[in-house]
Amino acid sequence: MYKIIVLMGAPGAGKGTQARLLHEHLNLPQISTGDMFRALKEAHTPLAAEVRPLMEAGQLVPDDVTIRVVRERTSRADCKTGYILDGFPRTPAQAAMLEKLAAEQGKKIQAIEIEVPRELLAKRMVGRRNCPVCGEIYNIYFRPPKNDNVCDLHPDTQLNHRVDDKADTVQARLFTYEEQTRPLLNYYQGANLLQVVNGTREPEAIYKDIETIVTSDS
Ligand code: AMP
């Protein structure tokens, strides 16, 4: 049965990095609601005006908007044989919708938590930089680019620091996660759908564990 791979974990746990690796190795689409909303908020539309202040305050975009975006994206042809969700679901209503979607699409949910102690998360986010051209993710503390603030693969491109990765917003995002999203881990655990990997290691070591889980038959 085709799978919906759900990467769970706090902001800064490394979901985006692992989703990229899964995408590169297994050729499944990486669906990041955060990336979709970051693109969407740049437009001059009423929806952008609604989403922008919420994101910049570290709060969640309303469920109805998020659910609509995910339903539309996952109905495209490239999702037919499975896909990776990075940053969704984040609330009980989103988890309920995903269950319904999986049943409709005839797919099995496999949730993987990337576990990172809270004290590391803020530093991971504040240090995070990404290449606006290829999306490669760096960290000035843990995984610096070869040359200061430019992508290794695109040396003419300055790295980007997400607005919501600045220190104030980071605390709000961690709070939002604890309040609204962490309870979902119990839900997936109770349903026997959750596996946990230690997210404090090098990305490649974490990826190996994730690939083993994903390519197993369970
Ligand atoms: P991320 O890149 O996953 O940390 O997401 C960045 C921001 O996008 C979050 O802080 C939220 O404001 C918004 N966002 C991303 N995914 C969701 C979601 N599943 N539900 C609601 N808001 C979301």
XYZ file of N, CA and C in Angstrom, residues 43-208:
498
model
N 2.158 37.076 -1.975
C 1.230 37.577 -2.994
C 0.454 38.785 -2.450
N -0.179 39.514 -3.353
C -1.012 40.642 -2.911
C -2.461 40.195 -2.957
N -2.818 39.331 -2.037
C -4.187 38.802 -2.019
C -4.719 38.899 -0.591
N -6.039 38.835 -0.437
C -6.600 38.856 0.920
C -6.087 37.679 1.757
N -5.889 36.532 1.108
C -5.398 35.372 1.851
C -3.979 35.625 2.384
N -3.148 36.241 1.544
C -1.784 36.563 1.979
C -1.825 37.507 3.174
N -2.728 38.478 3.116
C -2.833 39.459 4.201
C -3.310 38.794 5.494
N -4.064 37.711 5.359
C -4.536 36.992 6.547
C -3.414 36.123 7.147
N -2.661 35.488 6.244
C -1.663 34.509 6.677
C -0.388 35.171 7.226
N 0.033 36.272 6.601
C 1.329 36.884 6.922
C 1.501 37.218 8.409
N 0.556 37.961 9.014
C 0.780 38.329 10.432
C 0.783 37.116 11.354
N 0.011 36.105 11.013
C -0.015 34.899 11.856
C 1.350 34.221 11.828
N 1.891 34.059 10.626
C 3.190 33.387 10.508
C 4.277 34.189 11.213
N 4.223 35.495 11.044
C 5.285 36.318 11.622
C 5.180 36.376 13.144
N 4.011 36.023 13.693
C 3.857 35.977 15.150
C 4.057 34.554 15.689
N 4.400 33.619 14.817
C 4.642 32.246 15.273
C 3.373 31.478 15.566
N 2.250 31.976 15.013
C 0.973 31.277 15.235
C 0.602 30.452 14.014
N -0.404 29.603 14.194
C -0.804 28.730 13.091
C -1.791 29.430 12.164
N -1.715 29.050 10.908
C -2.698 29.466 9.911
C -3.983 28.668 10.218
N -5.162 29.255 10.024
C -6.387 28.523 10.389
C -6.515 27.173 9.679
N -7.158 26.250 10.388
C -7.295 24.886 9.861
C -7.973 24.845 8.492
N -9.027 25.638 8.308
C -9.759 25.516 7.032
C -8.857 25.871 5.848
N -8.024 26.897 6.023
C -7.110 27.290 4.939
C -6.082 26.176 4.711
N -5.508 25.699 5.809
C -4.435 24.705 5.710
C -4.953 23.421 5.074
N -6.115 23.016 5.494
C -6.698 21.772 4.995
C -6.984 21.896 3.493
N -7.484 23.051 3.090
C -7.778 23.264 1.665
C -6.496 23.157 0.831
N -5.424 23.776 1.325
C -4.150 23.771 0.594
C -3.609 22.335 0.475
N -3.688 21.589 1.559
C -3.143 20.216 1.548
C -3.998 19.307 0.664
N -5.287 19.473 0.745
C -6.165 18.633 -0.089
C -5.870 18.866 -1.575
N -5.728 20.134 -1.929
C -5.472 20.461 -3.338
C -4.118 19.890 -3.776
N -3.085 20.136 -2.967
C -1.727 19.722 -3.377
C -1.609 18.203 -3.488
N -2.244 17.489 -2.557
C -2.082 16.024 -2.551
C -2.981 15.333 -3.576
N -3.837 16.112 -4.226
C -4.687 15.479 -5.245
C -3.981 15.479 -6.601
N -2.788 16.085 -6.673
C -2.088 16.138 -7.975
C -1.460 14.786 -8.298
N -1.211 14.610 -9.593
C -0.762 13.300 -10.093
C 0.524 12.818 -9.419
N 1.438 13.736 -9.090
C 2.728 13.283 -8.543
C 2.583 12.653 -7.154
N 1.425 12.794 -6.529
C 1.224 12.239 -5.182
C 0.618 10.835 -5.215
N 0.373 10.357 -6.398
C -0.364 9.100 -6.543
C 0.289 7.927 -5.813
N 1.627 7.844 -5.896
C 2.293 6.686 -5.286
C 2.843 7.014 -3.898
N 2.361 8.086 -3.315
C 2.779 8.430 -1.955
C 3.429 9.799 -1.921
N 3.564 10.332 -0.709
C 4.178 11.662 -0.546
C 4.637 11.858 0.885
N 5.428 12.929 1.036
C 5.999 13.238 2.355
C 5.347 14.522 2.857
N 4.820 14.489 4.060
C 4.262 15.707 4.662
C 5.252 16.244 5.690
N 5.586 17.502 5.528
C 6.551 18.148 6.427
C 5.847 19.374 7.018
N 5.430 19.255 8.282
C 4.750 20.395 8.921
C 3.235 20.287 8.923
N 2.727 19.153 8.574
C 1.287 18.882 8.586
C 1.093 17.412 8.970
N 0.170 17.081 9.874
C -0.771 17.922 10.573
C -0.153 18.579 11.815
N -0.766 19.657 12.238
C -0.296 20.385 13.422
C -1.398 20.564 14.448
N -2.617 20.184 14.140
C -3.727 20.304 15.105
C -4.573 19.035 15.010
N -5.415 18.777 16.020
C -6.287 17.593 15.959
C -7.200 17.612 14.724
N -7.713 18.795 14.344
C -8.602 18.853 13.166
C -7.835 18.466 11.900
N -6.588 18.877 11.817
C -5.781 18.515 10.644
C -5.491 17.013 10.636
N -5.247 16.455 11.813
C -4.971 15.007 11.891
C -6.212 14.223 11.471
N -7.382 14.705 11.882
C -8.628 14.020 11.510
C -8.831 14.096 9.999
N -8.532 15.274 9.431
C -8.677 15.417 7.976
C -7.721 14.478 7.247
N -6.499 14.353 7.781
C -5.503 13.504 7.107
C -5.952 12.047 7.103
N -6.569 11.643 8.189
C -7.042 10.259 8.259
C -8.100 10.003 7.179
N -8.965 10.976 7.027
C -10.019 10.868 6.009
C -9.395 10.856 4.603
N -8.425 11.729 4.416
C -7.759 11.833 3.118
C -7.046 10.517 2.776
N -6.371 9.947 3.773
C -5.639 8.689 3.548
C -6.618 7.594 3.127
N -7.773 7.556 3.788
C -8.778 6.536 3.442
C -9.280 6.764 2.007
N -9.553 8.010 1.686
C -10.040 8.321 0.326
C -9.005 7.968 -0.733
N -7.736 8.228 -0.412
C -6.675 8.009 -1.405
C -6.138 6.574 -1.363
N -6.636 5.768 -0.427
C -6.160 4.383 -0.311
C -4.700 4.307 0.101
N -4.291 5.188 0.999
C -2.891 5.205 1.441
C -2.810 4.993 2.946
N -1.606 4.586 3.365
C -1.377 4.300 4.769
C -0.528 5.429 5.369
N -0.910 5.869 6.571
C -0.137 6.925 7.237
C 1.019 6.295 8.017
N 2.202 6.859 7.848
C 3.338 6.431 8.657
C 3.957 7.684 9.265
N 3.821 7.829 10.577
C 4.327 9.041 11.239
C 5.694 8.760 11.862
N 6.604 9.699 11.670
C 7.950 9.567 12.234
C 8.260 10.846 13.004
N 8.565 10.684 14.284
C 8.938 11.859 15.077
C 10.456 12.006 15.099
N 10.934 13.191 14.753
C 12.357 13.505 14.892
C 12.486 14.186 16.245
N 13.076 13.450 17.188
C 13.075 13.932 18.575
C 14.355 14.708 18.879
N 14.175 15.934 19.336
C 15.312 16.798 19.675
C 14.977 17.491 20.994
N 15.895 17.494 21.975
C 15.588 18.153 23.240
C 15.324 19.641 23.052
N 14.411 20.127 23.854
C 13.947 21.501 23.716
C 15.082 22.527 23.728
N 16.097 22.286 24.572
C 17.157 23.300 24.707
C 17.977 23.480 23.418
N 17.928 22.495 22.528
C 18.671 22.617 21.260
C 17.883 23.329 20.169
N 16.554 23.306 20.324
C 15.701 23.724 19.202
C 15.872 25.204 18.837
N 15.918 26.062 19.869
C 15.980 27.498 19.591
C 17.262 27.815 18.826
N 18.382 27.213 19.244
C 19.660 27.482 18.588
C 19.629 26.984 17.132
N 18.974 25.851 16.943
C 18.844 25.323 15.576
C 18.101 26.303 14.677
N 17.049 26.912 15.234
C 16.253 27.817 14.392
C 16.948 29.156 14.180
N 17.507 29.698 15.272
C 18.147 31.009 15.157
C 19.356 30.916 14.213
N 20.013 29.747 14.183
C 21.194 29.571 13.325
C 20.871 29.125 11.905
N 19.619 28.828 11.651
C 19.250 28.253 10.342
C 19.317 29.300 9.227
N 19.866 28.892 8.088
C 19.897 29.737 6.879
C 19.556 28.824 5.710
N 18.915 29.394 4.687
C 18.644 28.551 3.520
C 18.941 29.278 2.226
N 19.233 28.478 1.197
C 19.545 29.058 -0.115
C 18.237 29.334 -0.836
N 18.018 30.582 -1.247
C 16.756 30.884 -1.927
C 16.663 30.245 -3.318
N 17.796 29.784 -3.867
C 17.758 29.168 -5.201
C 17.420 27.677 -5.094
N 18.202 26.923 -4.308
C 18.005 25.467 -4.310
C 17.329 24.954 -3.035
N 17.171 25.811 -2.038
C 16.482 25.383 -0.821
C 17.380 24.666 0.183
N 18.666 24.501 -0.149
C 19.588 23.814 0.777
C 19.568 24.512 2.149
N 19.572 23.694 3.205
C 19.470 24.257 4.558
C 20.828 24.168 5.266
N 21.279 25.293 5.789
C 22.539 25.350 6.545
C 22.234 25.771 7.976
N 23.271 25.703 8.826
C 23.136 26.252 10.176
C 24.472 26.865 10.566
N 24.458 28.139 10.948
C 25.737 28.811 11.209
C 26.472 28.192 12.404
N 25.750 27.509 13.292
C 26.413 26.865 14.435
C 26.801 25.413 14.137
N 25.916 24.698 13.474
C 26.104 23.246 13.352
C 26.504 22.776 11.952
N 26.118 23.540 10.931
C 26.417 23.099 9.565
C 26.625 24.334 8.685
N 27.744 25.046 8.944
C 27.952 26.301 8.224
C 28.279 26.047 6.754
N 27.934 27.007 5.883
C 28.356 26.878 4.488
C 29.877 27.042 4.418
N 30.485 26.622 3.300
C 31.959 26.718 3.181
C 32.411 28.172 3.271
N 31.658 29.065 2.613
C 31.985 30.500 2.680
C 30.842 31.227 3.357
N 31.238 32.267 4.118
C 30.271 32.979 4.940
C 29.010 33.399 4.198
N 27.874 32.902 4.671
C 26.564 33.360 4.202
C 26.279 33.214 2.703
N 27.015 32.303 2.022
C 26.626 31.984 0.632
C 26.491 30.472 0.484
N 25.601 30.086 -0.433
C 25.341 28.662 -0.652
C 26.566 27.983 -1.275
N 26.882 26.754 -0.846
C 28.014 26.009 -1.427
C 27.785 25.759 -2.915
N 26.528 25.557 -3.275
C 26.214 25.191 -4.661
C 25.912 26.418 -5.529
N 25.576 27.524 -4.884
C 25.263 28.759 -5.622
C 26.043 29.909 -4.991
N 27.354 29.972 -5.302
C 28.236 30.927 -4.598
C 27.890 32.397 -4.811
N 27.000 32.672 -5.792
C 26.614 34.079 -5.986
C 25.376 34.440 -5.171
N 24.873 33.468 -4.418
C 23.597 33.699 -3.737
C 23.778 33.804 -2.233
N 23.327 34.923 -1.683
C 23.346 35.122 -0.223
C 22.302 34.211 0.417
N 22.628 33.644 1.543
C 21.651 32.791 2.237
C 20.575 33.660 2.890
N 19.440 33.020 3.114
C 18.280 33.708 3.651
C 18.058 33.278 5.115
N 17.656 34.230 5.949
C 17.301 33.908 7.341
C 15.808 34.153 7.477
N 15.034 33.106 7.708
C 13.578 33.258 7.769
C 13.165 34.287 8.820
N 12.185 35.103 8.481
C 11.696 36.125 9.424
C 11.281 35.462 10.734
N 10.634 34.300 10.626
C 10.125 33.664 11.843
C 11.189 32.820 12.555
N 12.428 32.851 12.061
C 13.528 32.194 12.774
C 14.295 33.183 13.652
N 13.817 34.403 13.771
C 14.466 35.366 14.672
C 14.035 35.036 16.106
N 14.885 35.418 17.052
C 14.736 34.918 18.428
C 13.335 35.065 19.035
N 12.658 36.208 18.862
C 11.346 36.396 19.526
C 10.314 35.412 19.009
N 10.263 35.289 17.687
C 9.238 34.445 17.084
C 9.496 32.969 17.380
N 10.764 32.621 17.496
C 11.127 31.236 17.782
C 10.453 30.753 19.073
N 10.467 31.593 20.103
C 9.858 31.190 21.377
C 8.351 30.991 21.201
N 7.728 31.887 20.434
C 6.277 31.758 20.194
C 5.984 30.465 19.433
N 6.825 30.131 18.457
C 6.591 28.907 17.671
C 6.748 27.660 18.532
N 7.728 27.697 19.445
C 7.908 26.534 20.323
C 6.703 26.386 21.256
N 6.172 27.506 21.705
C 5.000 27.481 22.576
C 3.793 26.906 21.806
N 3.594 27.416 20.601
C 2.485 26.927 19.770
C 2.611 25.414 19.564
N 3.825 24.964 19.331
C 4.047 23.524 19.120
C 3.639 22.729 20.369
N 4.112 23.179 21.525
C 3.811 22.442 22.763
C 2.303 22.365 23.000
N 1.642 23.498 22.758
C 0.203 23.576 23.049
C -0.641 22.774 22.063
N -0.351 22.962 20.769
C -1.290 22.472 19.761
C -0.837 21.224 19.025
N 0.455 21.041 18.895
C 0.916 19.952 18.019
C 1.457 18.755 18.786
N 2.165 18.994 19.886
C 2.743 17.848 20.593
C 1.696 16.785 20.978
N 0.467 17.204 21.374
C -0.523 16.173 21.722
C -0.798 15.171 20.590
N -0.524 15.566 19.352
C -0.772 14.645 18.243
C 0.151 13.424 18.299
N 1.308 13.598 18.944
C 2.238 12.467 19.031
C 1.587 11.325 19.810
N 0.870 11.680 20.881
C 0.178 10.645 21.669
C -0.875 9.953 20.826
N -1.524 10.762 20.015
C -2.583 10.225 19.170
C -2.003 9.197 18.177
N -0.894 9.544 17.528
C -0.290 8.605 16.564
C 0.325 7.399 17.273
N 0.856 7.654 18.462
C 1.427 6.543 19.218
C 0.323 5.552 19.601
N -0.793 6.116 20.082
C -1.934 5.282 20.479
C -2.468 4.459 19.315
N -2.384 5.026 18.124
C -2.885 4.321 16.938
C -1.807 3.398 16.352
N -0.669 3.309 17.039
C 0.433 2.456 16.596
C 1.006 2.872 15.241
N 0.993 4.147 14.987
C 1.456 4.636 13.677
C 2.751 5.440 13.805
N 3.275 5.544 15.041
C 4.414 6.449 15.256
C 5.717 5.698 15.521
N 6.771 6.153 14.851
C 8.114 5.680 15.185
C 8.950 6.919 15.497
N 9.925 6.734 16.384
C 10.696 7.893 16.850
C 12.166 7.715 16.467
N 12.780 8.769 15.945
C 14.220 8.716 15.686
C 14.913 9.822 16.480
N 16.162 9.543 16.832
C 16.951 10.504 17.591
C 17.472 11.578 16.635
N 16.968 12.794 16.815
C 17.278 13.879 15.880
C 18.469 14.724 16.274
N 19.282 14.259 17.222
C 20.422 15.089 17.646
C 21.685 14.761 16.848
N 21.592 13.784 15.938
C 22.803 13.353 15.213
C 22.955 14.107 13.888
N 23.966 13.712 13.117
C 24.168 14.299 11.788
C 22.975 13.969 10.902
N 22.594 14.868 10.005
C 21.433 14.609 9.143
C 21.497 13.257 8.422
N 22.703 12.856 7.966
C 22.798 11.610 7.191
C 22.502 10.402 8.076
N 22.927 10.456 9.347
C 22.677 9.330 10.271
C 21.181 9.242 10.592
N 20.565 10.375 10.775
C 19.116 10.400 11.054
C 18.384 9.855 9.829
N 18.853 10.295 8.664
C 18.185 9.864 7.432
C 18.215 8.343 7.278
N 19.339 7.734 7.626
C 19.454 6.266 7.484
C 18.345 5.580 8.259
